[in-house]
Short mmCIF file of C-alpha atoms in Angstrom, two decimals:
data_model
loop_
_atom_site.label_atom_id
_atom_site.label_comp_id
_atom_site.label_asym_id
_atom_site.label_seq_id
_atom_site.Cartn_x
_atom_site.Cartn_y
_atom_site.Cartn_z
CA MET A 1 23.37 -23.17 0.48
CA LYS A 2 25.34 -19.91 1.28
CA LEU A 3 24.08 -17.10 3.18
CA ILE A 4 25.75 -13.88 3.48
CA ILE A 5 24.48 -11.36 6.28
CA GLN A 6 25.68 -7.55 5.00
CA ILE A 7 25.54 -4.71 8.05
CA PRO A 8 25.90 -1.28 6.27
CA CYS A 9 27.94 0.64 8.62
CA PHE A 10 28.79 4.38 9.36
CA ASN A 11 31.23 5.21 12.34
CA GLU A 12 29.85 1.94 14.24
CA ALA A 13 33.19 1.28 15.75
CA THR A 14 31.66 1.09 19.20
CA THR A 15 28.64 -1.24 18.23
CA LEU A 16 29.86 -3.47 15.76
CA PRO A 17 31.81 -5.69 17.83
CA LYS A 18 28.33 -6.73 19.55
CA THR A 19 26.37 -6.83 16.33
CA LEU A 20 29.27 -9.31 14.99
CA ALA A 21 29.24 -11.31 17.85
CA ASP A 22 25.29 -12.08 18.42
CA LEU A 23 25.14 -13.39 14.35
CA PRO A 24 24.67 -17.12 14.44
CA ARG A 25 27.55 -19.22 13.44
CA GLN A 26 25.28 -22.00 12.08
CA ILE A 27 21.63 -22.31 10.87
CA ASP A 28 19.86 -25.58 9.79
CA GLY A 29 19.50 -26.04 6.11
CA ILE A 30 22.29 -23.67 5.36
CA ASP A 31 26.14 -24.66 4.61
CA CYS A 32 28.03 -21.84 4.72
CA ILE A 33 27.47 -18.55 6.19
CA GLU A 34 29.64 -15.49 5.91
CA THR A 35 29.71 -11.73 6.89
CA LEU A 36 29.89 -8.91 4.82
CA VAL A 37 30.48 -5.26 6.09
CA VAL A 38 29.79 -1.95 3.62
CA ASP A 39 31.66 0.70 5.46
CA ASP A 40 29.89 3.66 4.04
CA GLY A 41 32.97 6.42 4.23
CA SER A 42 33.30 6.01 7.81
CA THR A 43 35.82 8.40 9.71
CA ASP A 44 36.50 6.11 12.92
CA GLN A 45 37.93 3.04 13.22
CA THR A 46 35.10 0.74 11.85
CA VAL A 47 37.15 -1.27 9.30
CA ALA A 48 39.57 -1.81 11.73
CA VAL A 49 37.18 -3.06 14.07
CA ALA A 50 35.45 -5.17 11.39
CA LEU A 51 38.77 -7.11 10.50
CA GLU A 52 39.77 -7.55 14.28
CA CYS A 53 36.16 -9.28 14.88
CA GLY A 54 36.54 -11.41 11.84
CA ALA A 55 34.34 -9.75 9.35
CA ASP A 56 34.67 -12.25 5.84
CA HIS A 57 34.18 -9.52 3.54
CA ILE A 58 34.67 -5.87 3.71
CA VAL A 59 33.40 -3.43 1.21
CA ARG A 60 34.29 0.45 1.26
CA HIS A 61 32.65 3.70 0.00
CA SER A 62 35.49 6.37 -0.37
CA THR A 63 32.45 8.89 1.02
CA ASN A 64 29.20 8.74 2.55
CA ARG A 65 26.62 7.41 -0.11
CA GLY A 66 23.63 7.06 2.58
CA LEU A 67 22.16 3.83 3.96
CA ALA A 68 20.39 2.92 0.60
CA GLY A 69 23.75 3.68 -1.21
CA ALA A 70 25.26 1.21 1.22
CA PHE A 71 22.59 -1.45 0.96
CA ALA A 72 22.42 -1.51 -2.84
CA THR A 73 26.51 -1.90 -2.76
CA GLY A 74 26.12 -4.68 -0.36
CA VAL A 75 23.58 -6.47 -2.16
CA ASP A 76 25.68 -6.20 -5.54
CA ALA A 77 28.63 -7.77 -3.44
CA ALA A 78 26.96 -10.33 -2.12
CA LEU A 79 25.58 -11.73 -5.56
CA ARG A 80 29.40 -11.54 -6.70
CA LEU A 81 30.20 -13.42 -3.86
CA GLY A 82 27.91 -16.67 -5.02
CA THR A 83 25.50 -16.13 -2.23
CA ASP A 84 22.18 -17.79 -2.00
CA LEU A 85 20.76 -15.68 0.42
CA ILE A 86 21.14 -12.00 1.68
CA VAL A 87 20.12 -11.00 5.25
CA ASN A 88 20.30 -7.19 6.01
CA THR A 89 20.72 -5.95 9.79
CA ASP A 90 21.77 -2.81 11.19
CA ALA A 91 24.96 -2.26 12.77
CA ASP A 92 23.67 -0.60 15.71
CA ASN A 93 22.72 -4.22 17.27
CA GLN A 94 19.19 -3.23 17.22
CA TYR A 95 18.19 -6.97 15.73
CA PRO A 96 18.75 -9.96 17.80
CA GLY A 97 20.93 -12.13 15.43
CA ALA A 98 18.91 -15.30 17.08
CA CYS A 99 16.19 -14.02 15.00
CA ILE A 100 18.01 -14.49 11.64
CA SER A 101 17.15 -18.33 11.46
CA SER A 102 13.56 -17.71 11.53
CA LEU A 103 13.80 -14.90 9.04
CA VAL A 104 15.17 -17.16 6.48
CA ALA A 105 13.27 -20.15 6.90
CA PRO A 106 10.08 -18.95 5.05
CA ILE A 107 12.54 -18.65 2.05
CA LEU A 108 14.15 -21.94 2.66
CA CYS A 109 11.33 -23.72 2.49
CA GLY A 110 9.97 -22.03 -0.76
CA GLU A 111 7.30 -19.80 0.76
CA SER A 112 8.44 -16.36 -0.17
CA GLU A 113 11.27 -14.24 -1.48
CA ILE A 114 11.54 -11.49 0.61
CA VAL A 115 11.22 -11.88 4.44
CA ILE A 116 11.02 -8.68 6.60
CA GLY A 117 11.06 -8.28 10.18
CA ASN A 118 8.02 -7.12 11.60
CA ARG A 119 9.53 -5.19 15.14
CA GLN A 120 5.56 -4.57 15.98
CA PRO A 121 5.93 -0.69 16.45
CA TRP A 122 2.40 -0.23 17.86
CA GLN A 123 3.06 -2.68 20.59
CA ASN A 124 6.35 -1.10 21.69
CA CYS A 125 5.41 0.73 24.61
CA GLY A 126 9.52 2.48 24.30
CA LEU A 127 8.11 4.50 21.38
CA PRO A 128 6.49 7.78 22.10
CA ILE A 129 2.83 7.65 21.14
CA ALA A 130 3.45 10.20 18.45
CA LYS A 131 6.16 8.10 16.50
CA ARG A 132 3.99 4.60 17.01
CA VAL A 133 1.03 6.92 15.60
CA LEU A 134 3.45 7.95 12.48
CA GLN A 135 4.75 4.71 11.72
CA ALA A 136 1.37 3.11 12.01
CA ILE A 137 0.04 5.68 9.54
CA GLY A 138 2.96 5.27 7.23
CA SER A 139 3.00 1.72 7.36
CA ARG A 140 -0.69 1.81 6.35
CA PHE A 141 -0.48 4.20 3.28
CA VAL A 142 2.67 2.10 2.19
CA GLY A 143 0.31 -0.67 2.22
CA CYS A 144 -2.08 1.05 -0.08
CA LEU A 145 0.56 1.61 -2.44
CA ALA A 146 1.60 -2.15 -2.21
CA GLY A 147 -1.71 -3.75 -2.30
CA ARG A 148 -1.10 -5.83 0.87
CA PRO A 149 -1.03 -5.05 4.62
CA VAL A 150 2.09 -3.66 5.66
CA PRO A 151 2.79 -4.03 9.24
CA ASP A 152 6.26 -2.47 9.57
CA ALA A 153 7.53 -0.43 6.45
CA VAL A 154 10.58 0.95 7.82
CA SER A 155 12.11 -2.22 9.30
CA GLY A 156 15.99 -2.86 7.93
CA PHE A 157 15.80 -6.60 9.02
CA ARG A 158 15.09 -8.22 6.13
CA ALA A 159 16.05 -11.38 4.20
CA LEU A 160 16.10 -11.54 0.33
CA SER A 161 16.67 -15.06 -1.63
CA ARG A 162 19.35 -14.42 -4.51
CA GLU A 163 16.26 -14.23 -7.25
CA ALA A 164 15.04 -11.31 -5.55
CA ALA A 165 18.11 -9.44 -4.93
CA MET A 166 18.73 -9.75 -8.79
CA ARG A 167 15.36 -7.95 -9.45
CA LEU A 168 15.72 -4.99 -7.00
CA ASN A 169 17.18 -2.05 -8.06
CA ILE A 170 17.66 1.08 -5.12
CA VAL A 171 17.77 4.10 -6.82
CA THR A 172 16.74 6.99 -3.76
CA SER A 173 19.61 7.80 -2.08
CA PHE A 174 17.44 8.16 1.64
CA SER A 175 16.20 4.61 2.60
CA TYR A 176 15.92 1.47 0.68
CA THR A 177 13.10 0.16 3.00
CA ILE A 178 10.37 1.57 1.40
CA GLU A 179 11.59 1.60 -2.04
CA SER A 180 12.48 -1.98 -2.32
CA LEU A 181 9.01 -2.78 -0.66
CA LEU A 182 7.21 -0.84 -3.13
CA GLN A 183 9.32 -2.67 -5.99
CA ALA A 184 8.97 -6.11 -4.98
CA SER A 185 5.21 -5.48 -4.63
CA GLU A 186 5.32 -4.06 -7.98
CA LYS A 187 7.00 -6.93 -9.48
CA GLY A 188 4.85 -9.74 -7.79
CA MET A 189 7.21 -10.90 -5.40
CA ALA A 190 6.27 -12.98 -2.45
CA ILE A 191 6.84 -11.08 0.60
CA LYS A 192 6.13 -11.97 4.44
CA PHE A 193 6.56 -10.36 7.64
CA ILE A 194 7.23 -12.13 10.62
CA PRO A 195 7.41 -11.06 14.45
CA VAL A 196 10.84 -10.38 15.70
CA SER A 197 12.28 -8.79 19.02
CA THR A 198 14.45 -6.00 19.54
CA ASN A 199 17.40 -5.36 21.19
CA PRO A 200 17.69 -1.72 23.78
CA THR A 201 18.50 1.28 21.52
CA LEU A 202 22.44 1.84 22.40
CA ARG A 203 22.31 5.31 20.10
CA LYS A 204 20.02 7.30 18.44
CA SER A 205 19.36 6.91 14.71
CA ARG A 206 21.55 8.75 12.26
CA LEU A 207 19.14 8.68 9.34
CA PHE A 208 17.26 11.81 10.03
CA GLY A 209 17.49 14.53 11.85
CA SER A 210 13.77 15.30 13.15
CA VAL A 211 10.64 13.06 12.48
CA SER A 212 9.34 15.89 9.81
CA GLU A 213 12.30 15.48 8.11
CA PHE A 214 12.06 11.48 7.87
CA VAL A 215 8.05 12.18 6.98
CA LEU A 216 8.79 14.24 4.15
CA ARG A 217 11.85 12.38 2.83
CA SER A 218 9.58 8.85 3.19
CA SER A 219 6.86 10.80 1.67
CA ALA A 220 8.94 11.81 -1.52
CA THR A 221 10.55 8.12 -1.57
CA MET A 222 6.93 6.64 -1.66
CA LEU A 223 6.01 9.45 -4.17
CA ARG A 224 8.68 9.12 -6.61
CA VAL A 225 8.30 5.00 -6.84
CA HIS A 226 5.04 5.00 -7.30
CA ALA A 227 5.63 7.77 -10.18
CA MET A 228 7.97 5.41 -11.65
CA PHE A 229 5.73 2.61 -11.86
CA HIS A 230 2.31 4.30 -12.70
CA PRO A 231 3.24 7.56 -14.48
CA LEU A 232 0.12 7.58 -16.41
CA ARG A 233 -2.04 7.11 -13.38
CA ILE A 234 -0.51 10.14 -11.78
CA PHE A 235 -0.31 12.51 -14.79
CA VAL A 236 -4.21 11.60 -15.44
CA SER A 237 -5.45 12.23 -12.22
CA LEU A 238 -3.50 16.02 -11.89
CA ALA A 239 -4.83 16.58 -15.74
CA THR A 240 -8.28 15.75 -15.10
CA LEU A 241 -8.34 17.82 -11.83
CA LEU A 242 -7.31 20.73 -13.84
CA ILE A 243 -9.40 20.23 -16.54
CA LEU A 244 -12.43 19.94 -14.29
CA ALA A 245 -10.95 22.92 -12.46
CA GLY A 246 -10.60 25.10 -15.87
CA ALA A 247 -14.04 23.79 -17.01
CA VAL A 248 -16.19 25.66 -13.82
CA PRO A 249 -14.94 29.16 -14.94
CA ILE A 250 -15.32 28.39 -18.52
CA VAL A 251 -18.81 27.39 -17.97
CA ARG A 252 -19.57 30.25 -15.74
CA PHE A 253 -18.19 32.65 -18.92
CA LEU A 254 -20.65 30.72 -21.40
CA TRP A 255 -23.44 30.51 -19.16
CA LEU A 256 -23.45 34.46 -18.60
CA ALA A 257 -22.14 35.06 -22.16
CA LEU A 258 -26.17 33.14 -23.40
CA ALA A 259 -27.62 35.21 -20.47
CA GLY A 260 -26.31 38.74 -22.35
CA GLY A 261 -24.62 39.14 -19.41
CA SER A 262 -20.83 38.25 -19.91
CA GLY A 263 -19.16 41.71 -19.96
CA GLY A 264 -16.88 42.32 -16.96
CA HIS A 265 -16.39 38.44 -16.80
CA ILE A 266 -13.15 37.42 -19.15
CA GLN A 267 -11.00 36.80 -16.26
CA SER A 268 -13.08 33.41 -16.03
CA LEU A 269 -12.50 32.81 -19.21
CA VAL A 270 -9.01 33.32 -19.08
CA LEU A 271 -8.63 31.23 -15.98
CA GLY A 272 -10.47 28.26 -17.24
CA THR A 273 -8.32 28.48 -20.72
CA ALA A 274 -5.30 28.40 -18.60
CA LEU A 275 -6.23 25.42 -16.46
CA PHE A 276 -7.67 23.60 -19.23
CA ILE A 277 -4.39 23.99 -21.37
CA ALA A 278 -2.32 22.87 -18.18
CA GLY A 279 -4.42 19.71 -17.92
CA CYS A 280 -3.68 18.88 -21.54
CA VAL A 281 0.16 19.54 -21.14
CA PHE A 282 0.06 17.13 -17.93
CA LEU A 283 -1.66 14.57 -20.01
CA ALA A 284 0.95 14.83 -22.84
CA LEU A 285 3.30 14.49 -20.18
CA GLY A 286 1.89 10.99 -18.87
CA VAL A 287 2.14 9.48 -22.10
CA ILE A 288 5.75 10.74 -22.38
CA ALA A 289 6.34 9.30 -18.55
CA ASP A 290 4.42 5.96 -19.44
CA LEU A 291 6.48 5.41 -22.31
CA LEU A 292 9.83 5.95 -20.32
CA SER A 293 8.68 3.71 -17.55
CA TYR A 294 8.53 0.96 -20.38
CA ASN A 295 12.22 1.84 -21.37
CA ARG A 296 13.10 1.82 -17.67
CA ARG A 297 11.64 -1.56 -17.22
CA LEU A 298 13.56 -2.89 -20.47
CA LEU A 299 17.11 -1.35 -18.54
CA GLU A 300 15.98 -2.97 -15.18
CA LEU A 301 15.88 -6.25 -17.47
CA THR A 302 19.40 -5.47 -18.97
CA LEU A 303 20.60 -4.94 -15.60
CA GLU A 304 19.50 -8.37 -14.01
CA LYS A 305 21.34 -9.91 -16.87
CA VAL A 306 24.10 -7.98 -16.44
CA ARG A 307 23.89 -9.16 -12.72
CA ARG A 308 23.65 -12.86 -13.77
CA PHE A 309 26.82 -12.51 -15.65
CA GLU A 310 28.80 -11.10 -13.38
CA ALA A 311 27.60 -13.18 -10.49
CA GLY A 312 27.73 -16.20 -12.85
CA GLY A 313 30.34 -19.36 -13.39
CA THR A 314 30.92 -22.31 -10.90
CA PRO A 315 31.75 -21.79 -7.15
CA ALA A 316 35.24 -22.11 -8.07
CA ASP A 317 35.02 -19.27 -10.39
CA ARG A 318 33.26 -16.71 -7.92
CA PRO A 319 35.28 -14.32 -6.07
CA SER A 320 36.39 -14.84 -2.49
CA ALA A 321 36.78 -11.17 -1.65
CA VAL A 322 35.60 -8.05 -2.51
CA ALA A 323 37.80 -5.10 -3.69
CA PRO A 324 37.05 -1.84 -1.96
CA GLY A 325 34.59 0.37 -3.40
CA SER A 326 35.31 3.81 -5.12
#
């Protein structure tokens, strides 16, 4: 049983040594533990520090692709390296390495395919109350979309089985946390949250510039992912609203016409007709989007087969190193 701990990095030369030093060297049920540093276009000495600290594998992006891109690159590299388990942790040493054994335990015993570390943000008195409220609301909304309780939607401390990693396809550029959670739920994967502690903050988050930016971009991610899996539901809902809104002025015009007083109210007919046509257009778009979603699922099956082909072979055939990414 092989575990690869991947660490997406962007200018983390200061905090990376502490993060790597804190990682476990042995875990019950795991035969081999390796580290994979994903350098996301760093301009400092992140790569040199990773080599100096003994990272087993390093994948490099020539430019910064964002946290989601670094996560996806790490997952693909870990699969090519023949891993059975993947643990993703942050390079800023937010998550204690001692918690990794608890994170992988539900996967080792077959209880789950994805395990996410619940930082219990509502109970974290170190966070401003406004941020705790926003995280609670956001997690509740993600839980509604996922169809299951989600106590900490944006935790980056998570473990994935090989099969789960094969089936996830991150397409957004902002953050993988919400998208991977919603994808896993839509694909029927077993997900478990376990409480984890956090280390003192060493630096401010670089993922977003302000809370409002984080809320907007996270909301866009949720809408995009939900639309990918349920386009017909979204477009039919919009079409229904437009058609009902258009019916009101049309009925008003017809009522006045039957009463002999429709003169001067032609605007109601024009507005109602425009809304009704818009609703029909959205309905047609929903049908087209639904057909495209089925094509996407076929493409995902193809990608999964390609991943299995690339990661196949005996352990002796698997690569011992990963070439720098483009």
